[in-house]
Coordinates of C-alpha atoms and ligand atoms in Angstrom, one line a residue:
X1 CA 110.1 35.1 114.7
X2 CA 112.8 37.7 114.7
X3 CA 114.6 39.4 111.8
X4 CA 117.8 37.6 112.9
X5 CA 116.1 34.2 112.2
X6 CA 114.8 35.4 108.8
X7 CA 118.2 36.8 107.6
X8 CA 118.9 39.5 105.0
X9 CA 117.9 37.4 101.9
X10 CA 114.7 36.2 103.6
X11 CA 113.9 39.9 104.3
X12 CA 114.5 40.9 100.7
X13 CA 112.4 38.0 99.4
X14 CA 109.6 39.0 101.8
X15 CA 109.7 42.6 100.6
X16 CA 109.8 41.5 96.9
X17 CA 106.7 39.3 97.3
X18 CA 104.8 41.9 99.2
X19 CA 105.1 44.6 96.5
X20 CA 104.1 43.3 93.1
X21 CA 106.0 44.4 90.1
X22 CA 104.2 47.0 88.0
X23 CA 104.4 48.0 84.4
X24 CA 107.6 49.2 82.8
X25 CA 109.9 47.1 85.1
X26 CA 112.3 45.0 83.0
X27 CA 114.2 43.8 86.1
X28 CA 113.2 44.6 89.6
X29 CA 114.5 43.5 93.0
X30 CA 117.1 40.7 92.8
X31 CA 119.9 41.9 90.5
X32 CA 122.7 44.4 90.9
X33 CA 120.6 47.3 89.6
X34 CA 117.0 47.8 88.5
X35 CA 116.3 48.1 84.8
X36 CA 113.2 50.0 83.9
X37 CA 111.5 51.5 80.8
X38 CA 111.6 55.3 80.5
X39 CA 108.3 56.3 79.0
X40 CA 108.6 60.1 79.0
X41 CA 111.5 62.3 77.9
X42 CA 112.2 64.0 81.3
X43 CA 112.5 62.6 84.8
X44 CA 112.1 63.8 88.4
X45 CA 114.0 62.3 91.3
X46 CA 113.4 62.8 95.0
X47 CA 114.4 61.1 98.2
X48 CA 113.3 61.4 101.8
X49 CA 114.0 59.5 105.0
X50 CA 112.0 58.6 108.1
X51 CA 114.1 57.9 111.2
X52 CA 112.8 56.4 114.4
X53 CA 112.6 58.9 117.2
X54 CA 113.2 61.8 114.8
X55 CA 110.2 61.4 112.4
X56 CA 108.2 58.7 114.1
X57 CA 107.8 56.9 117.4
X58 CA 106.7 53.2 117.3
X59 CA 105.0 53.7 120.7
X60 CA 102.1 55.5 118.9
X61 CA 102.6 54.8 115.2
X62 CA 101.5 51.5 113.6
X63 CA 104.0 49.8 111.3
X64 CA 101.3 49.5 108.6
X65 CA 100.7 53.2 108.5
X66 CA 104.4 53.9 108.6
X67 CA 104.8 51.8 105.5
X68 CA 102.1 54.0 103.8
X69 CA 103.5 57.2 105.0
X70 CA 107.2 56.6 104.1
X71 CA 106.2 56.2 100.5
X72 CA 103.4 58.9 100.6
X73 CA 105.8 61.7 101.7
X74 CA 108.0 61.0 98.8
X75 CA 105.1 60.9 96.3
X76 CA 104.1 64.3 97.7
X77 CA 107.3 65.8 96.5
X78 CA 106.7 64.5 93.0
X79 CA 103.2 65.9 93.2
X80 CA 104.6 69.3 94.2
X81 CA 106.5 69.4 90.9
X82 CA 103.3 68.5 88.9
X83 CA 104.9 65.1 88.1
X84 CA 103.8 61.5 87.7
X85 CA 105.6 59.0 90.0
X86 CA 106.7 55.7 88.5
X87 CA 109.4 53.7 90.3
X88 CA 110.9 53.7 93.8
X89 CA 113.9 52.4 95.8
X90 CA 113.7 51.4 99.4
X91 CA 116.6 51.4 101.8
X92 CA 115.9 49.9 105.2
X93 CA 117.9 49.9 108.4
X94 CA 116.3 47.5 110.9
X95 CA 117.2 46.3 114.4
X96 CA 118.0 42.6 114.3
X97 CA 115.5 41.8 117.1
X98 CA 112.7 43.3 115.0
X99 CA 109.6 41.1 114.8
X100 CA 108.9 39.6 111.4
X101 CA 105.2 40.2 111.8
X102 CA 106.0 43.9 112.1
X103 CA 108.0 43.8 108.9
X104 CA 104.9 42.2 107.2
X105 CA 102.7 45.0 108.5
X106 CA 105.2 47.6 107.2
X107 CA 105.2 45.9 103.8
X108 CA 101.5 45.8 103.7
X109 CA 101.1 49.6 104.2
X110 CA 103.9 50.2 101.7
X111 CA 102.2 48.0 99.1
X112 CA 98.9 49.7 99.7
X113 CA 100.4 53.1 98.9
X114 CA 102.3 51.7 95.9
X115 CA 99.2 50.2 94.4
X116 CA 97.0 53.3 95.1
X117 CA 99.5 55.6 93.3
X118 CA 100.6 53.1 90.6
X119 CA 104.3 53.0 91.5
X120 CA 106.7 50.0 91.5
X121 CA 109.3 49.1 94.0
X122 CA 112.4 48.2 91.9
X123 CA 115.2 47.8 94.4
X124 CA 117.0 49.1 97.4
X125 CA 119.2 48.1 100.3
X126 CA 118.9 46.5 103.7
X127 CA 121.1 46.8 106.7
X128 CA 121.1 46.1 110.4
X129 CA 120.8 49.3 112.6
X130 CA 120.1 50.3 116.1
X131 CA 116.9 52.0 115.2
X132 CA 114.5 51.7 112.3
X133 CA 115.5 53.9 109.3
X134 CA 113.5 54.1 106.2
X135 CA 114.8 55.9 103.1
X136 CA 112.9 56.0 99.9
X137 CA 113.8 57.5 96.5
X138 CA 111.1 58.0 93.9
X139 CA 111.6 58.5 90.2
X140 CA 108.8 60.1 88.2
X141 CA 108.1 61.8 85.0
X142 CA 107.3 65.4 84.2
X143 CA 105.2 64.9 81.1
X144 CA 103.9 68.5 81.2
X145 CA 107.0 70.2 82.5
X146 CA 107.9 70.8 86.2
X147 CA 106.2 73.4 88.3
X148 CA 109.0 75.1 90.2
X149 CA 109.0 77.1 93.4
X150 CA 110.4 80.1 91.6
X151 CA 107.8 81.1 89.1
X152 CA 105.4 83.1 91.4
X153 CA 104.7 86.8 90.5
X154 CA 103.3 89.7 92.6
X155 CA 99.5 89.6 92.4
X156 CA 99.2 85.9 91.8
X157 CA 96.5 84.3 94.0
X158 CA 97.6 81.6 96.4
X159 CA 95.7 78.3 96.8
X160 CA 95.8 75.3 99.1
X161 CA 94.4 71.8 98.5
X162 CA 92.5 69.9 101.2
X163 CA 92.6 71.1 104.8
X164 CA 95.5 72.2 106.8
X165 CA 96.6 71.5 110.4
X166 CA 94.9 68.1 110.8
X167 CA 98.1 66.2 110.8
X168 CA 99.6 68.3 113.7
X169 CA 96.4 67.7 115.8
X170 CA 96.5 64.0 114.8
X171 CA 100.0 63.7 116.2
X172 CA 98.9 65.4 119.5
X173 CA 96.1 62.8 119.7
X174 CA 98.4 59.8 118.9
X175 CA 100.9 60.9 121.5
X176 CA 98.2 60.4 124.2
X177 CA 98.3 56.7 123.3
X178 CA 94.6 56.2 124.2
X179 CA 93.0 52.9 123.1
X180 CA 89.7 54.5 122.4
X181 CA 89.3 57.6 120.1
X182 CA 86.3 59.7 119.2
X183 CA 85.5 59.7 115.5
X184 CA 87.0 63.2 114.9
X185 CA 90.2 62.1 116.8
X186 CA 90.4 59.0 114.5
X187 CA 90.1 61.2 111.4
X188 CA 92.8 63.6 112.6
X189 CA 95.1 60.7 113.6
X190 CA 94.6 59.2 110.1
X191 CA 95.6 62.5 108.5
X192 CA 98.9 62.3 110.3
X193 CA 99.5 58.6 109.7
X194 CA 98.2 58.2 106.2
X195 CA 98.6 61.4 104.3
X196 CA 97.2 61.6 100.7
X197 CA 99.8 63.1 98.3
X198 CA 97.9 65.2 95.8
X199 CA 99.4 63.6 92.7
X200 CA 96.3 64.0 90.4
X201 CA 95.9 67.7 91.2
X202 CA 99.6 68.5 90.8
X203 CA 99.7 66.7 87.5
X204 CA 96.6 68.4 86.2
X205 CA 97.9 71.9 87.2
X206 CA 101.0 71.2 85.2
X207 CA 99.0 69.9 82.2
X208 CA 96.8 73.0 82.1
X209 CA 99.8 75.3 82.7
X210 CA 97.9 77.0 85.5
X211 CA 100.3 77.2 88.5
X212 CA 103.3 79.5 88.4
X213 CA 104.9 78.1 91.6
X214 CA 104.1 75.2 93.9
X215 CA 105.3 73.4 97.0
X216 CA 103.9 70.6 99.3
X217 CA 103.3 71.4 102.9
X218 CA 105.7 69.2 104.9
X219 CA 107.1 71.6 107.5
X220 CA 104.1 73.9 108.1
X221 CA 102.2 76.4 105.8
X222 CA 104.3 79.4 106.9
X223 CA 107.6 77.6 106.7
X224 CA 106.9 76.2 103.3
X225 CA 105.4 79.4 102.0
X226 CA 108.6 81.1 103.0
X227 CA 110.5 78.7 100.6
X228 CA 108.0 79.6 97.9
X229 CA 108.4 83.4 98.5
X230 CA 112.2 83.3 98.7
X231 CA 112.4 81.3 95.4
X232 CA 109.9 83.6 93.7
X233 CA 111.3 86.8 95.2
X234 CA 107.9 87.8 96.5
X235 CA 106.1 88.3 99.8
X236 CA 102.7 86.8 100.7
X237 CA 99.4 87.9 102.3
X238 CA 97.4 85.0 103.9
X239 CA 93.8 85.6 104.9
X240 CA 93.4 83.7 108.2
X241 CA 89.6 83.2 107.7
X242 CA 90.2 81.6 104.3
X243 CA 92.6 78.9 105.5
X244 CA 90.8 75.6 105.0
X245 CA 90.1 73.8 108.3
X246 CA 88.3 70.5 108.5
X247 CA 85.2 70.0 110.6
X248 CA 87.2 67.7 112.9
X249 CA 89.9 70.4 113.3
X250 CA 87.3 73.1 114.3
X251 CA 85.5 70.7 116.6
X252 CA 88.8 69.5 118.3
X253 CA 90.2 73.0 118.8
X254 CA 86.8 74.4 119.8
X255 CA 87.0 77.5 117.6
X256 CA 88.2 78.7 114.2
X257 CA 91.8 79.3 115.3
X258 CA 94.2 78.5 112.4
X259 CA 97.4 78.3 114.5
X260 CA 97.9 74.5 113.8
X261 CA 97.2 75.0 110.1
X262 CA 99.8 77.8 110.0
X263 CA 102.5 76.1 111.9
X264 CA 101.8 72.4 112.0
X265 CA 103.7 70.2 109.5
X266 CA 103.1 67.0 107.6
X267 CA 99.8 67.9 105.9
X268 CA 101.2 67.0 102.5
X269 CA 98.8 69.3 100.8
X270 CA 99.8 71.5 97.8
X271 CA 100.2 75.2 98.0
X272 CA 100.4 77.0 94.6
X273 CA 100.1 80.3 92.9
X274 CA 97.9 81.1 89.9
X275 CA 97.8 84.4 88.0
X276 CA 94.5 86.2 88.6
X277 CA 93.7 86.2 84.9
X278 CA 93.6 82.3 85.1
X279 CA 91.3 82.2 88.1
X280 CA 88.2 81.3 86.1
X281 CA 90.0 78.4 84.4
X282 CA 91.1 77.1 87.8
X283 CA 87.5 77.4 89.1
X284 CA 86.3 75.2 86.2
X285 CA 89.1 72.7 86.8
X286 CA 88.4 72.6 90.6
X287 CA 85.0 70.9 89.9
X288 CA 86.9 67.9 88.6
X289 CA 88.9 67.4 91.8
X290 CA 87.6 65.2 94.6
X291 CA 89.7 67.3 97.0
X292 CA 88.7 70.9 97.6
X293 CA 91.0 73.7 96.6
X294 CA 90.8 77.0 98.5
X295 CA 92.1 80.5 97.7
X296 CA 94.0 81.5 100.8
X297 CA 95.8 84.7 99.9
X298 CA 98.1 86.3 97.3
X299 CA 101.7 87.2 96.5
X300 CA 102.7 90.7 97.3
X301 CA 106.0 92.6 97.1
X302 CA 109.0 90.9 98.7
X303 CA 109.6 93.7 101.2
X304 CA 106.2 93.1 102.8
X305 CA 107.3 89.6 103.9
X306 CA 104.6 87.1 104.9
X307 CA 101.6 88.6 106.7
X308 CA 98.5 86.9 108.1
X309 CA 95.5 89.2 107.7
X310 CA 92.2 88.6 109.7
X311 CA 88.7 89.4 108.6
X312 CA 88.9 93.0 109.9
X313 CA 91.9 93.6 107.7
X314 CA 94.3 93.6 110.7
X315 CA 97.7 92.0 110.5
X316 CA 98.0 89.1 112.9
X317 CA 101.4 88.1 114.3
X318 CA 102.1 84.4 114.3
X319 CA 105.1 82.9 116.1
X320 CA 107.1 80.9 113.6
X321 CA 107.5 77.3 114.8
X322 CA 107.5 75.2 111.6
X323 CA 109.9 72.3 111.5
X324 CA 113.6 72.7 111.0
X325 CA 115.7 69.5 111.2
X326 CA 118.8 71.2 112.4
X327 CA 117.4 73.6 115.0
X328 CA 117.5 72.4 118.6
Ligands
MG401 MG1 108.5 69.1 99.5

């Protein structure tokens, strides 16, 4: 069956049924606006879109994983503020000849992410379009205040969650469109298709008042670090040997070359700064996290810019190629 047979109201009903209503929702999908309970005094809002042939290609991305990812990338922005996501809106533009089974797969991935992170779909919009367009807006709470990009100080240590560069390698692998993948290739592809926003870590860092500045890595470590440095009026020194690389990364690349970790986007890990005097408190906290947290460098004076230093203490030049939407 095609979307044109299902119709707009059939589509909305399908989405409503696929994503069960969570707590705090007084009125979800089906009225002129959503009505929800606000359980904390301050709110965070964010929005992000995934457009076919700009952000994803259906030739190598499954609809189910796309459903997961479109919500996950938004949750990552709430995580990067130290927040707690609560509700979201979904605006879909879908070609009329789209298969209904594919919409079901998309909804399944979306519902999996919603349930994993405890967020409720409360409304949105649907429209016909030439290509698939997915826009999501998430509303969350900042129960412990928000961690901004601008609070970093010279001398603060820099940390990263998880491992970096896996998503960029995963995309390379997916583009080959091979039916069979080795285990390490499957792992890397899944890091690209199903990122894990670090909501728990972000929230805990806010609660403990440990991080002075934070961002999530969506456009590549160097690019996102540049945003952090500009907002905090500092420079950064990154130790290339300290950049966390997964076993699959090292095995796929064949050596410990962090180039994909530095320039590859869409890892959705957190990068944050902590004053040195709070390092021991962070060490104790790290044991509670399932995801590793690695110290990768420190903030230095702004005039030094961002430098990558190798184990011999030499400065390594890295060509900047992080993602910029408006550069051709
Ligand atoms: Mg972000």
